[in-house]
Tab-separated table of C-alpha atoms in Angstrom:
chain	number	residue	atom	x	y	z
A	4	UNK	CA	86.431	103.195	100.974
A	5	UNK	CA	83.079	104.132	99.531
A	6	UNK	CA	82.575	106.855	97.034
A	7	UNK	CA	80.203	108.728	99.312
A	8	UNK	CA	82.893	108.839	101.948
A	9	UNK	CA	85.203	110.839	99.707
A	10	UNK	CA	82.632	113.203	98.220
A	11	UNK	CA	82.123	115.586	101.078
A	12	UNK	CA	85.102	116.850	103.066
A	13	UNK	CA	82.681	118.141	105.716
A	14	UNK	CA	82.136	114.538	106.839
A	15	UNK	CA	85.709	114.361	108.078
A	16	UNK	CA	87.236	115.603	111.313
A	17	UNK	CA	85.745	118.854	112.609
A	18	UNK	CA	88.699	120.802	113.996
A	19	UNK	CA	88.537	123.855	116.241
A	20	UNK	CA	92.051	125.044	115.535
A	21	UNK	CA	92.849	128.641	114.651
A	22	UNK	CA	94.287	129.369	111.195
A	23	UNK	CA	96.998	131.706	112.408
A	24	UNK	CA	99.994	130.547	110.332
A	25	UNK	CA	100.886	133.063	107.631
A	26	UNK	CA	102.623	132.471	104.322
A	27	UNK	CA	106.038	133.472	105.692
A	28	UNK	CA	105.583	131.030	108.575
A	29	UNK	CA	104.720	128.173	106.224
A	30	UNK	CA	107.664	128.958	103.943
A	31	UNK	CA	110.095	128.850	106.869
A	32	UNK	CA	108.407	125.788	108.401
A	33	UNK	CA	108.993	124.066	105.078
A	34	UNK	CA	112.628	125.119	105.071
A	35	UNK	CA	113.104	124.331	108.730
A	36	UNK	CA	111.609	120.910	108.294
A	37	UNK	CA	114.100	120.196	105.534
A	38	UNK	CA	117.110	121.326	107.565
A	39	UNK	CA	117.615	119.432	110.762
A	40	UNK	CA	120.274	118.045	113.045
A	41	UNK	CA	120.815	115.195	110.609
A	42	UNK	CA	122.531	117.581	108.208
A	43	UNK	CA	124.664	119.412	110.782
A	44	UNK	CA	125.418	116.466	113.025
A	45	UNK	CA	124.806	113.242	111.100
A	46	UNK	CA	126.185	114.115	107.654
A	47	UNK	CA	129.705	113.075	108.679
A	48	UNK	CA	128.540	109.481	109.159
A	49	UNK	CA	126.899	109.471	105.705
A	50	UNK	CA	130.113	110.782	104.109
A	51	UNK	CA	132.151	108.123	105.888
A	52	UNK	CA	129.872	105.453	104.462
A	53	UNK	CA	129.737	106.551	100.828
A	54	UNK	CA	132.712	108.871	100.226
A	55	UNK	CA	132.254	111.706	97.665
A	56	UNK	CA	129.428	109.719	96.023
A	57	UNK	CA	127.284	110.800	98.942
A	58	UNK	CA	126.429	113.824	96.755
A	59	UNK	CA	124.573	111.536	94.357
A	60	UNK	CA	122.840	109.757	97.235
A	61	UNK	CA	121.521	113.075	98.539
A	62	UNK	CA	120.410	114.149	95.049
A	63	UNK	CA	118.439	110.914	94.457
A	64	UNK	CA	116.894	111.108	97.908
A	65	UNK	CA	115.945	114.776	97.300
A	66	UNK	CA	114.014	113.831	94.179
A	67	UNK	CA	112.177	111.034	95.970
A	68	UNK	CA	111.297	113.324	98.900
A	69	UNK	CA	110.006	115.916	96.453
A	70	UNK	CA	107.572	113.391	94.946
A	71	UNK	CA	106.410	112.441	98.448
A	72	UNK	CA	105.837	116.071	99.301
A	73	UNK	CA	103.917	116.692	96.072
A	74	UNK	CA	101.612	113.791	96.904
A	75	UNK	CA	101.059	115.213	100.375
A	76	UNK	CA	100.608	118.708	98.954
A	77	UNK	CA	97.823	117.610	96.593
A	78	UNK	CA	95.867	116.017	99.425
A	79	UNK	CA	96.547	118.874	101.844
A	80	UNK	CA	95.150	121.481	99.464
A	81	UNK	CA	91.934	119.507	99.004
A	82	UNK	CA	91.549	118.242	102.561
A	83	UNK	CA	93.565	120.446	104.975
A	84	UNK	CA	93.505	118.897	108.449
A	85	UNK	CA	96.077	118.773	111.225
A	86	UNK	CA	96.243	114.994	111.039
A	87	UNK	CA	97.647	115.212	107.481
A	88	UNK	CA	99.046	111.854	106.349
A	89	UNK	CA	97.651	110.117	109.454
A	90	UNK	CA	94.147	111.268	108.630
A	91	UNK	CA	94.610	110.347	104.958
A	92	UNK	CA	95.834	106.852	105.863
A	93	UNK	CA	92.736	106.449	108.034
A	94	UNK	CA	90.472	107.544	105.160
A	95	UNK	CA	92.085	106.008	102.119
A	96	UNK	CA	93.970	102.886	103.295
A	97	UNK	CA	92.470	101.397	106.435
A	98	UNK	CA	91.626	102.435	109.944
A	99	UNK	CA	94.584	100.449	111.250
A	100	UNK	CA	96.900	102.343	108.899
A	101	UNK	CA	95.763	105.598	110.495
A	102	UNK	CA	95.965	104.096	113.971
A	103	UNK	CA	99.480	102.752	113.377
A	104	UNK	CA	100.765	106.000	111.878
A	105	UNK	CA	99.153	108.011	114.619
A	106	UNK	CA	100.688	105.953	117.400
A	107	UNK	CA	103.926	105.705	115.473
A	108	UNK	CA	103.978	109.381	116.305
A	109	UNK	CA	104.432	108.348	119.940
A	110	UNK	CA	107.544	106.247	119.286
A	111	UNK	CA	108.698	108.799	116.728
A	112	UNK	CA	108.348	111.495	119.369
A	113	UNK	CA	110.256	109.510	121.944
A	114	UNK	CA	112.985	108.543	119.507
A	115	UNK	CA	113.379	111.989	117.982
A	116	UNK	CA	113.352	113.691	121.363
A	117	UNK	CA	115.966	111.353	122.783
A	118	UNK	CA	118.258	111.746	119.755
A	119	UNK	CA	117.892	115.505	119.283
A	120	UNK	CA	118.173	116.339	122.975
A	121	UNK	CA	121.200	114.138	123.296
A	122	UNK	CA	122.855	116.112	120.483
A	123	UNK	CA	121.785	119.371	122.123
A	124	UNK	CA	123.418	118.317	125.388
A	125	UNK	CA	126.706	117.673	123.654
A	126	UNK	CA	126.623	121.083	121.999
A	127	UNK	CA	125.991	122.856	125.314
A	128	UNK	CA	128.884	120.930	126.834
A	129	UNK	CA	131.131	122.680	124.297
A	130	UNK	CA	130.777	125.751	126.516
A	131	UNK	CA	129.786	124.141	129.817
A	132	UNK	CA	131.358	120.668	130.089
A	133	UNK	CA	130.041	120.078	133.589
A	134	UNK	CA	126.342	120.476	132.623
A	135	UNK	CA	124.718	117.011	132.350
A	136	UNK	CA	122.959	116.246	129.075
A	137	UNK	CA	119.654	115.582	130.840
A	138	UNK	CA	119.639	119.072	132.434
A	139	UNK	CA	119.944	120.761	129.043
A	140	UNK	CA	117.248	118.432	127.681
A	141	UNK	CA	114.860	119.322	130.514
A	142	UNK	CA	115.289	123.054	130.027
A	143	UNK	CA	114.775	122.852	126.256
A	144	UNK	CA	111.612	120.748	126.553
A	145	UNK	CA	110.110	123.113	129.116
A	146	UNK	CA	110.762	126.234	127.005
A	147	UNK	CA	109.305	124.690	123.884
A	148	UNK	CA	106.275	123.505	125.831
A	149	UNK	CA	105.540	127.079	126.900
A	150	UNK	CA	105.976	128.372	123.304
A	151	UNK	CA	103.490	125.865	121.946
A	152	UNK	CA	100.844	126.065	124.629
A	153	UNK	CA	100.506	129.861	124.232
A	154	UNK	CA	99.330	129.719	120.610
A	155	UNK	CA	100.132	128.466	117.132
A	156	UNK	CA	101.345	131.932	116.072
A	157	UNK	CA	104.140	131.691	118.624
A	158	UNK	CA	105.190	128.347	117.220
A	159	UNK	CA	105.230	129.753	113.711
A	160	UNK	CA	107.196	132.834	114.759
A	161	UNK	CA	109.771	130.761	116.638
A	162	UNK	CA	110.191	128.413	113.669
A	163	UNK	CA	110.524	131.375	111.341
A	164	UNK	CA	113.571	132.738	113.169
A	165	UNK	CA	115.087	129.316	113.813
A	166	UNK	CA	114.921	128.592	110.061
A	167	UNK	CA	116.558	131.926	109.169
A	168	UNK	CA	119.597	131.061	111.333
A	169	UNK	CA	119.919	127.623	109.753
A	170	UNK	CA	119.568	128.940	106.194
A	171	UNK	CA	122.157	131.686	106.844
A	172	UNK	CA	124.635	129.104	108.092
A	173	UNK	CA	124.276	126.834	105.081
A	174	UNK	CA	124.422	129.691	102.568
A	175	UNK	CA	127.579	130.948	104.297
A	176	UNK	CA	129.072	127.454	104.151
A	177	UNK	CA	128.371	127.145	100.409
A	178	UNK	CA	129.694	130.654	99.549
A	179	UNK	CA	132.824	130.433	101.707
A	180	UNK	CA	133.420	126.891	100.564
A	181	UNK	CA	133.213	127.899	96.917
A	182	UNK	CA	135.668	130.720	97.594
A	183	UNK	CA	138.070	128.221	99.193
A	184	UNK	CA	137.671	125.695	96.402
A	185	UNK	CA	138.064	128.030	93.416
A	186	UNK	CA	139.990	131.017	94.780
A	187	UNK	CA	141.920	129.686	97.746
A	188	UNK	CA	140.368	132.044	100.283
A	189	UNK	CA	141.564	130.838	103.677
A	190	UNK	CA	144.188	128.623	102.065
A	191	UNK	CA	146.938	131.154	101.394
A	192	UNK	CA	145.416	131.928	98.005
A	193	UNK	CA	145.872	128.353	96.745
A	194	UNK	CA	142.632	127.031	95.269
A	195	UNK	CA	141.800	123.580	96.576
A	196	UNK	CA	140.151	122.557	93.312
A	197	UNK	CA	138.142	119.389	92.806
A	198	UNK	CA	140.858	116.849	93.527
A	199	UNK	CA	139.356	115.585	96.757
A	200	UNK	CA	136.399	114.236	94.794
A	201	UNK	CA	138.566	111.550	93.193
A	202	UNK	CA	142.047	111.494	94.761
A	203	UNK	CA	141.260	109.289	97.742
A	204	UNK	CA	140.019	106.055	96.279
A	205	UNK	CA	137.969	107.639	93.512
A	206	UNK	CA	134.492	109.124	93.487
A	207	UNK	CA	133.086	105.758	94.643
A	208	UNK	CA	135.739	104.603	97.149
A	209	UNK	CA	133.266	102.275	98.894
A	210	UNK	CA	131.671	101.212	95.620
A	211	UNK	CA	128.045	101.524	94.620
A	212	UNK	CA	127.173	99.568	97.781
A	213	UNK	CA	128.570	102.320	99.988
A	214	UNK	CA	126.528	104.995	98.244
A	215	UNK	CA	123.450	102.782	98.561
A	216	UNK	CA	123.930	101.975	102.239
A	217	UNK	CA	124.238	105.669	103.060
A	218	UNK	CA	120.540	106.028	102.262
A	219	UNK	CA	119.628	105.163	105.844
A	220	UNK	CA	121.421	108.173	107.356
A	221	UNK	CA	120.362	110.404	104.449
A	222	UNK	CA	116.728	109.479	105.084
A	223	UNK	CA	117.135	110.468	108.719
A	224	UNK	CA	118.445	113.845	107.566
A	225	UNK	CA	115.224	114.478	105.646
A	226	UNK	CA	112.979	113.548	108.558
A	227	UNK	CA	110.501	116.342	109.275
A	228	UNK	CA	109.636	117.502	105.763
A	229	UNK	CA	106.310	115.658	105.981
A	230	UNK	CA	105.267	117.784	108.951
A	231	UNK	CA	104.472	120.625	106.563
A	232	UNK	CA	101.191	118.830	105.873
A	233	UNK	CA	100.255	118.976	109.548
A	234	UNK	CA	100.608	122.768	109.465
A	235	UNK	CA	97.941	122.870	106.754
A	236	UNK	CA	95.247	122.543	109.429
A	237	UNK	CA	96.191	125.946	110.837
A	238	UNK	CA	97.260	127.806	107.698
A	239	UNK	CA	95.595	130.830	106.175
A	240	UNK	CA	94.756	130.503	102.468
A	241	UNK	CA	96.067	126.936	102.273
A	242	UNK	CA	95.242	126.584	98.576
A	243	UNK	CA	97.801	129.294	97.754
A	244	UNK	CA	100.311	128.918	100.532
A	245	UNK	CA	100.800	125.165	100.523
A	246	UNK	CA	101.661	124.789	96.801
A	247	UNK	CA	104.252	127.576	97.083
A	248	UNK	CA	105.919	125.874	100.024
A	249	UNK	CA	105.921	122.400	98.451
A	250	UNK	CA	107.059	123.627	95.018
A	251	UNK	CA	110.205	125.074	96.539
A	252	UNK	CA	111.022	121.855	98.411
A	253	UNK	CA	113.074	120.265	95.634
A	254	UNK	CA	115.329	123.249	95.083
A	255	UNK	CA	115.761	123.794	98.780
A	256	UNK	CA	116.847	120.207	99.227
A	257	UNK	CA	119.207	120.441	96.243
A	258	UNK	CA	120.789	123.677	97.497
A	259	UNK	CA	120.855	123.124	101.219
A	260	UNK	CA	121.715	119.418	101.199
A	261	UNK	CA	123.383	118.528	97.908
A	262	UNK	CA	125.173	121.894	97.726
A	263	UNK	CA	126.380	121.815	101.328
A	264	UNK	CA	127.526	118.185	101.145
A	265	UNK	CA	129.286	118.836	97.823
A	266	UNK	CA	131.265	121.627	99.508
A	267	UNK	CA	132.190	119.362	102.427
A	268	UNK	CA	133.605	116.518	100.297
A	269	UNK	CA	135.403	118.963	98.006
A	270	UNK	CA	137.077	121.044	100.685
A	271	UNK	CA	138.274	118.019	102.633
A	272	UNK	CA	139.262	114.450	101.798
A	273	UNK	CA	136.222	112.309	102.578
A	274	UNK	CA	138.455	110.233	104.894
A	275	UNK	CA	138.893	113.276	107.103
A	276	UNK	CA	135.135	113.503	107.718
A	277	UNK	CA	134.999	110.433	109.880
A	278	UNK	CA	131.522	110.817	111.283
A	279	UNK	CA	132.516	112.323	114.642
A	280	UNK	CA	131.437	115.828	115.471
A	281	UNK	CA	130.043	118.359	113.015
A	282	UNK	CA	131.873	118.640	109.664
A	283	UNK	CA	130.471	122.172	109.358
A	284	UNK	CA	132.713	123.342	112.218
A	285	UNK	CA	135.700	121.886	110.417
A	286	UNK	CA	134.935	123.795	107.236
A	287	UNK	CA	134.463	127.194	108.901
A	288	UNK	CA	137.639	126.698	110.902
A	289	UNK	CA	139.553	125.915	107.701
A	290	UNK	CA	138.226	129.045	106.021
A	291	UNK	CA	139.487	131.098	108.945
A	292	UNK	CA	136.221	132.358	110.308
A	293	UNK	CA	136.836	133.759	113.816
A	294	UNK	CA	135.325	131.595	116.536
A	295	UNK	CA	134.087	129.148	113.886
A	296	UNK	CA	133.306	126.419	116.380
A	297	UNK	CA	131.354	128.811	118.588
A	298	UNK	CA	129.306	130.185	115.667
A	299	UNK	CA	128.434	126.719	114.375
A	300	UNK	CA	127.612	125.577	117.875
A	301	UNK	CA	124.989	128.322	117.998
A	302	UNK	CA	123.663	127.174	114.628
A	303	UNK	CA	123.368	123.513	115.519
A	304	UNK	CA	121.746	124.400	118.855
A	305	UNK	CA	119.215	126.421	116.844
A	306	UNK	CA	118.645	123.408	114.600
A	307	UNK	CA	117.921	121.198	117.616
A	308	UNK	CA	115.613	123.744	119.258
A	309	UNK	CA	113.780	124.032	115.935
A	310	UNK	CA	113.379	120.254	115.825
A	311	UNK	CA	112.089	120.135	119.395
A	312	UNK	CA	109.722	123.037	118.715
A	313	UNK	CA	108.344	121.272	115.621
A	314	UNK	CA	108.064	117.987	117.527
A	315	UNK	CA	105.838	119.532	120.141
A	316	UNK	CA	103.640	121.142	117.484
A	317	UNK	CA	103.292	118.205	115.109
A	318	UNK	CA	102.754	115.529	117.718
A	319	UNK	CA	100.210	117.554	119.704
A	320	UNK	CA	98.214	118.079	116.495
A	321	UNK	CA	98.594	114.390	115.675
A	322	UNK	CA	97.183	113.331	119.050
A	323	UNK	CA	94.422	115.908	118.695
A	324	UNK	CA	93.421	114.655	115.238
A	325	UNK	CA	93.635	111.022	116.336
A	326	UNK	CA	91.092	111.792	119.019
A	327	UNK	CA	88.740	113.319	116.481
A	328	UNK	CA	89.137	110.197	114.325
A	329	UNK	CA	88.106	108.061	117.322
A	330	UNK	CA	91.589	106.483	117.422
A	331	UNK	CA	92.747	108.124	120.656
A	332	UNK	CA	91.125	109.089	124.005
A	333	UNK	CA	88.500	111.800	123.608
A	334	UNK	CA	90.066	114.127	126.171
A	335	UNK	CA	92.911	114.819	123.700
A	336	UNK	CA	90.427	116.301	121.217
A	337	UNK	CA	89.664	119.519	123.093
A	338	UNK	CA	91.151	123.013	122.716
A	339	UNK	CA	91.631	125.887	125.149
A	340	UNK	CA	90.340	129.438	124.764
A	341	UNK	CA	93.216	130.208	122.346
A	342	UNK	CA	92.204	127.257	120.117
A	343	UNK	CA	95.307	125.301	121.108
A	344	UNK	CA	94.912	121.562	121.810
A	345	UNK	CA	96.453	122.101	125.239
A	346	UNK	CA	95.759	118.617	126.566
A	347	UNK	CA	97.493	117.086	123.590
A	348	UNK	CA	100.425	119.466	124.160
A	349	UNK	CA	100.644	118.276	127.773
A	350	UNK	CA	100.618	114.659	126.560
A	351	UNK	CA	103.521	115.485	124.262
A	352	UNK	CA	105.363	117.211	127.109
A	353	UNK	CA	105.036	114.074	129.280
A	354	UNK	CA	106.330	111.872	126.460
A	355	UNK	CA	109.265	114.187	125.862
A	356	UNK	CA	110.055	113.994	129.566
A	357	UNK	CA	110.584	110.271	129.008
A	358	UNK	CA	113.147	111.236	126.333
A	359	UNK	CA	114.905	113.384	128.913
A	360	UNK	CA	114.962	110.378	131.286
A	361	UNK	CA	116.595	108.268	128.549
A	362	UNK	CA	119.307	110.856	128.245
A	363	UNK	CA	119.846	110.547	131.990
A	364	UNK	CA	120.010	106.747	131.938
A	365	UNK	CA	121.934	106.135	128.668
A	366	UNK	CA	123.430	109.395	127.355
A	367	UNK	CA	126.148	107.675	125.323
A	368	UNK	CA	123.935	105.425	123.205
A	369	UNK	CA	120.784	107.473	122.628
A	370	UNK	CA	121.579	109.197	119.319
A	371	UNK	CA	122.792	106.099	117.419
A	372	UNK	CA	120.083	103.716	118.659
A	373	UNK	CA	117.097	106.018	118.336
A	374	UNK	CA	117.983	107.624	115.057
A	375	UNK	CA	117.548	104.256	113.327
A	376	UNK	CA	114.169	103.693	115.009
A	377	UNK	CA	113.165	107.164	113.813
A	378	UNK	CA	113.964	106.220	110.235
A	379	UNK	CA	111.540	103.290	110.430
A	380	UNK	CA	108.775	105.610	111.690
A	381	UNK	CA	109.568	107.997	108.843
A	382	UNK	CA	109.271	105.194	106.297
A	383	UNK	CA	105.822	104.337	107.586
A	384	UNK	CA	104.745	107.967	107.243
A	385	UNK	CA	106.197	108.372	103.769
A	386	UNK	CA	104.798	105.097	102.483
A	387	UNK	CA	101.381	106.025	103.852
A	388	UNK	CA	101.499	109.362	102.063
A	389	UNK	CA	102.285	107.740	98.719
A	390	UNK	CA	99.759	104.905	99.017
A	391	UNK	CA	97.060	107.235	100.401
A	392	UNK	CA	97.602	109.534	97.438
A	393	UNK	CA	97.277	106.690	94.963
A	394	UNK	CA	93.874	105.828	96.478
A	395	UNK	CA	92.899	109.439	96.900
A	396	UNK	CA	93.519	110.099	93.195
A	397	UNK	CA	91.754	106.869	92.237
A	398	UNK	CA	88.645	107.954	94.176
A	399	UNK	CA	88.725	111.360	92.448
A	400	UNK	CA	89.027	109.761	89.012
A	401	UNK	CA	86.181	107.382	89.831
A	402	UNK	CA	83.986	110.298	90.901
A	403	UNK	CA	84.905	112.347	87.832
A	404	UNK	CA	86.525	115.081	89.928
A	405	UNK	CA	90.212	114.568	89.071
A	406	UNK	CA	90.185	117.492	86.617
A	407	UNK	CA	89.127	119.819	89.431
A	408	UNK	CA	92.181	119.142	91.581
A	409	UNK	CA	93.952	122.422	92.264
A	410	UNK	CA	97.486	121.070	92.809
A	411	UNK	CA	98.227	117.860	90.948
A	412	UNK	CA	101.054	115.455	91.651
A	413	UNK	CA	103.383	115.404	88.575
A	414	UNK	CA	103.936	112.153	86.652
A	415	UNK	CA	101.249	110.314	88.616
A	416	UNK	CA	101.301	107.342	89.182
A	417	UNK	CA	104.883	106.703	88.104
A	418	UNK	CA	106.284	109.278	90.548
A	419	UNK	CA	104.404	107.399	93.324
A	420	UNK	CA	106.089	104.150	92.321
A	421	UNK	CA	109.521	105.781	92.258
A	422	UNK	CA	108.912	107.136	95.766
A	423	UNK	CA	107.878	103.678	96.951
A	424	UNK	CA	111.052	102.214	95.418
A	425	UNK	CA	113.113	104.737	97.375
A	426	UNK	CA	111.348	103.808	100.610
A	427	UNK	CA	111.982	100.104	99.960
A	428	UNK	CA	115.663	100.845	99.308
A	429	UNK	CA	116.040	102.637	102.628
A	430	UNK	CA	114.329	99.742	104.415
A	431	UNK	CA	116.804	97.357	102.756
A	432	UNK	CA	119.738	99.503	103.993
A	433	UNK	CA	118.426	99.355	107.550
A	434	UNK	CA	118.231	95.570	107.268
A	435	UNK	CA	121.779	95.290	105.930
A	436	UNK	CA	123.634	97.659	108.274
A	437	UNK	CA	124.596	95.958	111.593
A	438	UNK	CA	124.093	99.149	113.610
A	439	UNK	CA	120.517	99.688	112.404
A	440	UNK	CA	119.376	96.108	111.870
A	441	UNK	CA	118.218	95.861	115.479
A	442	UNK	CA	115.734	98.685	114.849
A	443	UNK	CA	113.735	96.356	112.548
A	444	UNK	CA	113.230	93.899	115.400
A	445	UNK	CA	112.249	96.700	117.745
A	446	UNK	CA	109.942	98.215	115.133
A	447	UNK	CA	108.379	94.807	114.361
A	448	UNK	CA	107.653	94.289	118.046
A	449	UNK	CA	106.177	97.785	118.195
A	450	UNK	CA	103.819	97.063	115.268
A	451	UNK	CA	102.547	93.953	117.061
A	452	UNK	CA	101.929	95.950	120.238
A	453	UNK	CA	100.032	98.609	118.256
A	454	UNK	CA	97.949	95.986	116.470
A	455	UNK	CA	97.021	94.393	119.817
A	456	UNK	CA	96.079	97.836	121.143
A	457	UNK	CA	94.116	98.556	117.967
A	458	UNK	CA	92.176	95.301	118.284
A	459	UNK	CA	91.346	95.944	121.922
A	460	UNK	CA	90.523	99.604	121.334
A	461	UNK	CA	88.216	99.025	118.356
A	462	UNK	CA	86.363	96.275	120.164
A	463	UNK	CA	85.726	98.425	123.211
A	464	UNK	CA	85.035	101.830	121.673
A	465	UNK	CA	82.735	103.147	119.018
A	466	UNK	CA	83.750	105.605	116.380
A	467	UNK	CA	81.800	108.792	116.016
A	468	UNK	CA	79.357	108.822	113.036
A	469	UNK	CA	81.488	111.218	110.959
A	470	UNK	CA	84.535	108.966	111.262
A	471	UNK	CA	82.497	105.889	110.414
A	472	UNK	CA	81.248	107.577	107.241
A	473	UNK	CA	84.703	108.823	106.295
A	474	UNK	CA	86.166	105.362	106.673
A	475	UNK	CA	83.418	103.727	104.662
A	476	UNK	CA	83.176	100.723	107.002
């Protein structure tokens, strides 16, 4: 990339989006992105893989994710666009990197939708066993489509309240769990203590290998945190709001993930959390909370609706920004009279409908198969953030503007390298685990398809002058 390409942000994508997201929206979007179905629904599988040592796995992953978010935050403050890491990959790595990440959003959308909606269908069947999973999926997708096409403020407001419900549930779990562990509340006054952390095969019952292999499911739990950068394109006072949201990421992850998981493996023997169902329901039932299963069912349904809501928002902005880059059809790069990229929202709706169809055709296999594919898409996004940041910072240093950065990544570049090491470790886990290994073959085939499309597309279309300048080629 040439120096002139990086000097003037005005040469990059000209977006017509409305900056309607307030500080409270961004704070809750950050929290909501960090608390998804993977925690409520998938944490049992991670515990079954690592035992009590899963607490350490979550702590290590939280630190790595924090570094990734700081890298994204630095770039978002200086260059706030809805394409976020996709736009940065296009600018600072290579056009194909942006193209791949952008169209990864398509497979990411399909995979996430299929997995999340499958989980939602199971939760609804708790009350209405006769309702097919695909019916629930169709209703949820339609409602979230309406919320997002009306205006970004409605998305932000919906995510604000979804996040509050999720946070309240986790805080309650931690508080009630601590009362059970140390004071015996709900256990006839007999404190459970810390015995379950070592009485069933030790703290590392599956060895270091078990704690390492759990990284794949843990990474899936964190999927969505990177979407905070996409919200930067529609945020008021991004230079103040974005750093506040990113700074709090580490402590939120440590409290909501490490704290909650620590409670789970302390209250129950890790062997009792066998990966089926939601371990959160088990804890609340043990404490004696009336209608515990019903309450947690509401919470996990909220988590899924939040995920679907965010999926519509982030992917529509991704398609919109891709169009402005010249890496997607031009018709996706228009907005309606409310400054919403409505055509991109419709494109997302159609793609999510395919996820509904998958739940109709293969409801029993969707969550397991597609969650592993989602992890691969996440790794591409996270790696692009870290590498883009390395090149972004290098260009600023070369231009003598590094001292003027308003929100610097700590420990650069060593924190970047640690984040890349974490990403490589997750990729290794996917390759080792039999259930997820197939996703590498599927993902490899997908990359080849995208490269073929990229070659054809770039030969038959011309980029707009601004994108050509930004790319430096």
